[in-house]
Short mmCIF file of N, CA, C and O in Angstrom, two decimals:
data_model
loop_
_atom_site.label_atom_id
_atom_site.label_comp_id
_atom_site.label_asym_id
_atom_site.label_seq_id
_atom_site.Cartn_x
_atom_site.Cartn_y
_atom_site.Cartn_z
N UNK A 248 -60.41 -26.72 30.79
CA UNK A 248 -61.00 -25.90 29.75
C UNK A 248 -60.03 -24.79 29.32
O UNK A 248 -59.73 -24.61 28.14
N UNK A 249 -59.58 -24.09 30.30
CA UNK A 249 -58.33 -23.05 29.91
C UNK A 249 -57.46 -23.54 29.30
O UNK A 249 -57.05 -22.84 28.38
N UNK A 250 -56.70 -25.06 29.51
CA UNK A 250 -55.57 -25.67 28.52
C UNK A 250 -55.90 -25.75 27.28
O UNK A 250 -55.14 -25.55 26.33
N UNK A 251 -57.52 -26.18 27.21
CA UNK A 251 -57.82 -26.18 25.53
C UNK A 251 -58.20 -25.15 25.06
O UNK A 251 -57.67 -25.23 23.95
N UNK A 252 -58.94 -23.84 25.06
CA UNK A 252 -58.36 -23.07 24.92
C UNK A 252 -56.99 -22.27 24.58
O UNK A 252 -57.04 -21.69 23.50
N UNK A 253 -56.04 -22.17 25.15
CA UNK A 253 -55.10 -22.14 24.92
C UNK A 253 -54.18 -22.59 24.39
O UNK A 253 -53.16 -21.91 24.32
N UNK A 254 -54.24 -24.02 23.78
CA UNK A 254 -53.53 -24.71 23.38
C UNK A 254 -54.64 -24.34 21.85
O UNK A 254 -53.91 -24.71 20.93
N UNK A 255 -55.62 -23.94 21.36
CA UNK A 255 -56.61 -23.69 20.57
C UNK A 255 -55.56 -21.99 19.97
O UNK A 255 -55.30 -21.56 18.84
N UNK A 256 -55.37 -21.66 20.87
CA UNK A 256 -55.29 -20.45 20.68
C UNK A 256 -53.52 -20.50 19.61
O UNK A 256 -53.29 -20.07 18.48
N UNK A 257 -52.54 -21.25 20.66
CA UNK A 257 -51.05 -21.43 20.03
C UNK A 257 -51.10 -22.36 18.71
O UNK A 257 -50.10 -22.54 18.02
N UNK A 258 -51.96 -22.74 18.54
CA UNK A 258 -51.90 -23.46 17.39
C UNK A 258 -52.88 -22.79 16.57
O UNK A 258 -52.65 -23.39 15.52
N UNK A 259 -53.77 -22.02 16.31
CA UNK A 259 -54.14 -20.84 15.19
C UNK A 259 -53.65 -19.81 15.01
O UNK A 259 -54.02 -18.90 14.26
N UNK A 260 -52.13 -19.91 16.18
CA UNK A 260 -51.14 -18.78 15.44
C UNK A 260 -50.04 -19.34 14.24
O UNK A 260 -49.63 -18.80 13.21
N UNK A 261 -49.72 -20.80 14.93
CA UNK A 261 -48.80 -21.43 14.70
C UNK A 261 -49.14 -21.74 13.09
O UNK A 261 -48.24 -21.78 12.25
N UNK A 262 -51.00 -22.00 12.67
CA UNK A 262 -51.51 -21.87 11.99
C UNK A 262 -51.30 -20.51 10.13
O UNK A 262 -51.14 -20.25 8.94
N UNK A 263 -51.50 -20.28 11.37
CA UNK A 263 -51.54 -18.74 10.25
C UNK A 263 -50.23 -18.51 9.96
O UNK A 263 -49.84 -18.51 8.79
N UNK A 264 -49.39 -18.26 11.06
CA UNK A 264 -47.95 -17.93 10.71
C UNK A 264 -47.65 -18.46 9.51
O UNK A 264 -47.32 -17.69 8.61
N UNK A 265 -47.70 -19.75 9.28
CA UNK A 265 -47.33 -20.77 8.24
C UNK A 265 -47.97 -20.76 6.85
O UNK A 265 -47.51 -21.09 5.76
N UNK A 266 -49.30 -20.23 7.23
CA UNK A 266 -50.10 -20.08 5.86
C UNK A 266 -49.81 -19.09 5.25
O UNK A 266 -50.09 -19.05 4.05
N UNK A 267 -48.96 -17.60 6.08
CA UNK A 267 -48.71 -16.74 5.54
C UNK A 267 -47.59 -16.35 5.14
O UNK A 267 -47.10 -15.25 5.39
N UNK A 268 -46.97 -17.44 4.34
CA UNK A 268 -45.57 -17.36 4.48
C UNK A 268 -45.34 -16.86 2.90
O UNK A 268 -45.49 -17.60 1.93
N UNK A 269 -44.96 -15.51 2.85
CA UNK A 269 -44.82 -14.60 1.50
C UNK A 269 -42.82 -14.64 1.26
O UNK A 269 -41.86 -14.54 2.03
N UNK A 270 -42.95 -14.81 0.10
CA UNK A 270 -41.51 -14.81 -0.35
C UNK A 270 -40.40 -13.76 0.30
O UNK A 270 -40.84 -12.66 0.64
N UNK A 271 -39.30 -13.97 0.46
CA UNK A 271 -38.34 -13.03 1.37
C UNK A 271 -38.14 -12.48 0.38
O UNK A 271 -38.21 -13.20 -0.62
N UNK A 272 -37.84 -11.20 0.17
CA UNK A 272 -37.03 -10.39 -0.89
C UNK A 272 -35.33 -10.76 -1.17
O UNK A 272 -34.60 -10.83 -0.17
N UNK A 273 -34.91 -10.93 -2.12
CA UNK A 273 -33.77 -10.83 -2.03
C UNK A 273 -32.76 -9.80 -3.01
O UNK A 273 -32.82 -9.70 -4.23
N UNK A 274 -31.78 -9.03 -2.02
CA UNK A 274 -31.02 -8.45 -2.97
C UNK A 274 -30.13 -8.59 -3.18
O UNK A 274 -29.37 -8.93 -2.27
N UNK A 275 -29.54 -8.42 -4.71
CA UNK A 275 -28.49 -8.70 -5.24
C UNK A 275 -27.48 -7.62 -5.36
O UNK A 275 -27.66 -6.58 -5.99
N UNK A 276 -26.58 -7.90 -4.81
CA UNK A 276 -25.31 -6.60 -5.23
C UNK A 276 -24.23 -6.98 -6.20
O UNK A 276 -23.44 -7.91 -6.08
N UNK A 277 -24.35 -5.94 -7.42
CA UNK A 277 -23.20 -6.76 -8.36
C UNK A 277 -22.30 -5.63 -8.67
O UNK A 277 -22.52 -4.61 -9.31
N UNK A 278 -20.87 -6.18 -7.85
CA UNK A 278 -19.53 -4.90 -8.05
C UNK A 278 -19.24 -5.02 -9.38
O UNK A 278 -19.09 -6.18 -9.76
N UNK A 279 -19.07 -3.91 -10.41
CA UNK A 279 -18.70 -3.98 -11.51
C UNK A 279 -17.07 -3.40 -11.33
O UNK A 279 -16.85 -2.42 -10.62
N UNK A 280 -16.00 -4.11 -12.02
CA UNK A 280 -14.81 -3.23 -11.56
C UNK A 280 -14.25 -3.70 -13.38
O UNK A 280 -14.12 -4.77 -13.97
N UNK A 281 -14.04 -2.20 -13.76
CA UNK A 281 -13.40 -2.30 -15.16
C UNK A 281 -11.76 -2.88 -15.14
O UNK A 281 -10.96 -2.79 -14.21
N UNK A 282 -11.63 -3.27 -15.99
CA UNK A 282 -10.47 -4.44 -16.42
C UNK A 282 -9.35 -3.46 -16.42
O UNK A 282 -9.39 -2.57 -17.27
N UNK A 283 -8.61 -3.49 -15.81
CA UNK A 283 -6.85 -2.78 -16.78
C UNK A 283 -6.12 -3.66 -16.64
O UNK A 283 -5.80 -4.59 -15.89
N UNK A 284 -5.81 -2.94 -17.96
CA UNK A 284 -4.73 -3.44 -18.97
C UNK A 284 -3.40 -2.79 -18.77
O UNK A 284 -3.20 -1.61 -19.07
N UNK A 285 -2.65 -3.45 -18.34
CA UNK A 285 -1.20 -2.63 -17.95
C UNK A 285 -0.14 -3.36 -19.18
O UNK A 285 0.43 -4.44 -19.08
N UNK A 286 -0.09 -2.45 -20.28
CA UNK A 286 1.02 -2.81 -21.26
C UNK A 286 2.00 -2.40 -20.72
O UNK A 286 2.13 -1.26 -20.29
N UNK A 287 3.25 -3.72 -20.63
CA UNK A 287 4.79 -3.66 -20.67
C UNK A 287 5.57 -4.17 -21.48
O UNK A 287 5.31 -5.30 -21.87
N UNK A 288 6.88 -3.43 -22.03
CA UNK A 288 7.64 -3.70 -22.95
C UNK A 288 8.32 -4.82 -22.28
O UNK A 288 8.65 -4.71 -21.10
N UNK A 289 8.56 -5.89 -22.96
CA UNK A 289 9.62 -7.11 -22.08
C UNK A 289 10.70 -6.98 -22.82
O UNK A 289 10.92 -6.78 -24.01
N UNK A 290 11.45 -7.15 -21.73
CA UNK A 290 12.58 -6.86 -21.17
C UNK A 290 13.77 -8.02 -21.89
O UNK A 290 14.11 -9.02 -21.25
N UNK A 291 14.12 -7.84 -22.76
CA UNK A 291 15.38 -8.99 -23.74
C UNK A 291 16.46 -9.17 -22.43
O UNK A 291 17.14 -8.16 -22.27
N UNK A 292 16.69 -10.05 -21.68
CA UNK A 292 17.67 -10.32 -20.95
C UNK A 292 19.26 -10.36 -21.62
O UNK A 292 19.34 -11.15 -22.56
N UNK A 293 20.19 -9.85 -21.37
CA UNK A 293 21.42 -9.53 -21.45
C UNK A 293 22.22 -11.13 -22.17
O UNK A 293 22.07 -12.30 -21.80
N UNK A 294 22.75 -10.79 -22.85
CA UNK A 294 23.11 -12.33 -23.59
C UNK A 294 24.64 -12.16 -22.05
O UNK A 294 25.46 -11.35 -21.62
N UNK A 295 24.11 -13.62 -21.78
CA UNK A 295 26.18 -13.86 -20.93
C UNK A 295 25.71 -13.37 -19.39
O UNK A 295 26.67 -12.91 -18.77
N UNK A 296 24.36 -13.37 -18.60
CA UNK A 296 23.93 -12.29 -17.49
C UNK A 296 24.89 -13.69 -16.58
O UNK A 296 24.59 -13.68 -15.39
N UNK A 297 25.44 -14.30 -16.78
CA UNK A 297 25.54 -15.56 -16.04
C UNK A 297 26.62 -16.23 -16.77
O UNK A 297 26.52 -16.65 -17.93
N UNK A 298 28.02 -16.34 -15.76
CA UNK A 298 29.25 -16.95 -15.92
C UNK A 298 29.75 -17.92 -15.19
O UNK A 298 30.08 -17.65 -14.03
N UNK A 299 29.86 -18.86 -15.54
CA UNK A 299 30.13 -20.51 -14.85
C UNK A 299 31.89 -20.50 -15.08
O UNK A 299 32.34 -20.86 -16.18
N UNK A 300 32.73 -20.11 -14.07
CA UNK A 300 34.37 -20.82 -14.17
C UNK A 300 34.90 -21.98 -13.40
O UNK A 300 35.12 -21.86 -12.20
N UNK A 301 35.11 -23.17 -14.06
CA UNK A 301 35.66 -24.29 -13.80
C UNK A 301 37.39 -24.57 -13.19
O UNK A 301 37.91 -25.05 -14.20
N UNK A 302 38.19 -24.54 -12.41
CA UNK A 302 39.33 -24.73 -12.54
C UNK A 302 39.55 -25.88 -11.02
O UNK A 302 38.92 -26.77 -10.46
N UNK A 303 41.00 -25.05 -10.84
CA UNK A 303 41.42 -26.76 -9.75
C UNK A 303 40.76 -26.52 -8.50
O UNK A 303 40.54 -27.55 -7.86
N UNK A 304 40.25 -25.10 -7.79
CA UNK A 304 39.53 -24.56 -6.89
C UNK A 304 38.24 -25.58 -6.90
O UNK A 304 38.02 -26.33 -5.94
N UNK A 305 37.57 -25.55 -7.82
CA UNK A 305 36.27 -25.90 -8.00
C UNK A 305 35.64 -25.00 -8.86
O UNK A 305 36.17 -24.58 -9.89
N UNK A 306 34.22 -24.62 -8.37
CA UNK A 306 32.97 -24.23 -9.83
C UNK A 306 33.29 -22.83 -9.25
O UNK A 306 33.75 -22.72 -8.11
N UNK A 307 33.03 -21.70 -10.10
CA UNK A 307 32.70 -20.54 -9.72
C UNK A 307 32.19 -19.99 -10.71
O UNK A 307 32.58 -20.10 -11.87
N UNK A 308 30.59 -18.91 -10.05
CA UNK A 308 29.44 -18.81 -10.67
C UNK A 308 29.35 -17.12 -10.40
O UNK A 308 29.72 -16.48 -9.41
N UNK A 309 28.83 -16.76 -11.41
CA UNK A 309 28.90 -14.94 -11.23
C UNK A 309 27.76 -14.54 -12.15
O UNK A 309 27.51 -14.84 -13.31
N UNK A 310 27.21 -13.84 -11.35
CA UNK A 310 25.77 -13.67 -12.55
C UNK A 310 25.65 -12.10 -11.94
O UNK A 310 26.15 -11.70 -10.88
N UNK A 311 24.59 -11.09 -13.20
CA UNK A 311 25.00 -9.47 -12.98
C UNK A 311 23.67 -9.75 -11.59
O UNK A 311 23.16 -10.82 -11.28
N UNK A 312 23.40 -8.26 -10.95
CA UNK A 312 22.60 -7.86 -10.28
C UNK A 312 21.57 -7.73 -10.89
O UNK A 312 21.63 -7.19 -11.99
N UNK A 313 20.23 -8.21 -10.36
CA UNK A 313 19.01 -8.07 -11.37
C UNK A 313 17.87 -7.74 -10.41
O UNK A 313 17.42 -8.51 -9.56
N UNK A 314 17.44 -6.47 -10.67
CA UNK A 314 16.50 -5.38 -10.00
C UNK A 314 15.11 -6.15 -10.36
O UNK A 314 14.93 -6.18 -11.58
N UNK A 315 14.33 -6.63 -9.78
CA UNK A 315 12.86 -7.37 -9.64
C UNK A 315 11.75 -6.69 -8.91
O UNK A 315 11.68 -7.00 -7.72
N UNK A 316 10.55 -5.52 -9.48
CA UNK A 316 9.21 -5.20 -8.91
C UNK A 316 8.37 -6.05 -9.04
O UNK A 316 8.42 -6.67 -10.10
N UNK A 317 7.74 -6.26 -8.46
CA UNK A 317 6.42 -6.62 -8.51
C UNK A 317 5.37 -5.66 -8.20
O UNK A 317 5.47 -4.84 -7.28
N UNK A 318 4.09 -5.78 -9.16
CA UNK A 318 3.00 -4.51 -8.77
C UNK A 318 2.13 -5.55 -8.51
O UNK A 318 2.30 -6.72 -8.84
N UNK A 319 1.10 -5.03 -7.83
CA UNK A 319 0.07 -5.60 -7.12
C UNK A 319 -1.11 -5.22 -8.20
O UNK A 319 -2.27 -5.55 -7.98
#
């Protein structure tokens, strides 16, 4: 008699739990991050930055020094 009972009892929780099942809330987080715009003047590369000499040695190649940033 106590098993049914009890087994009466876990299953009109198991019951209800289920019948009372109300929507979860959910929240939304939305990062807004404004756009920039980073205007740069480009840069006309040097007419000749790069010299190729051919003779009885072999090839020889000479080009200027060229300074490269990168921004993040």
């Amino acid at each position: 008699m106590k098993r049914i009972i009890g087994l009466l009892m876990v299953s009109a929780a198991l019951i209800t739990a289920s019948c009372s099942n109300q929507p979860a809330e959910v929240k939304k987080e939305v990062i807004v991050v404004p756009p920039v715009i980073i205007k740069e003047t480009i840069a006309v590369p040097p007419e000749k930055s790069t010299s190729v000499t051919l003779d009885k040695n072999g090839v020889k190649v000479e080009t200027k020094k060229v300074n490269v940033t990168v921004k993040h």
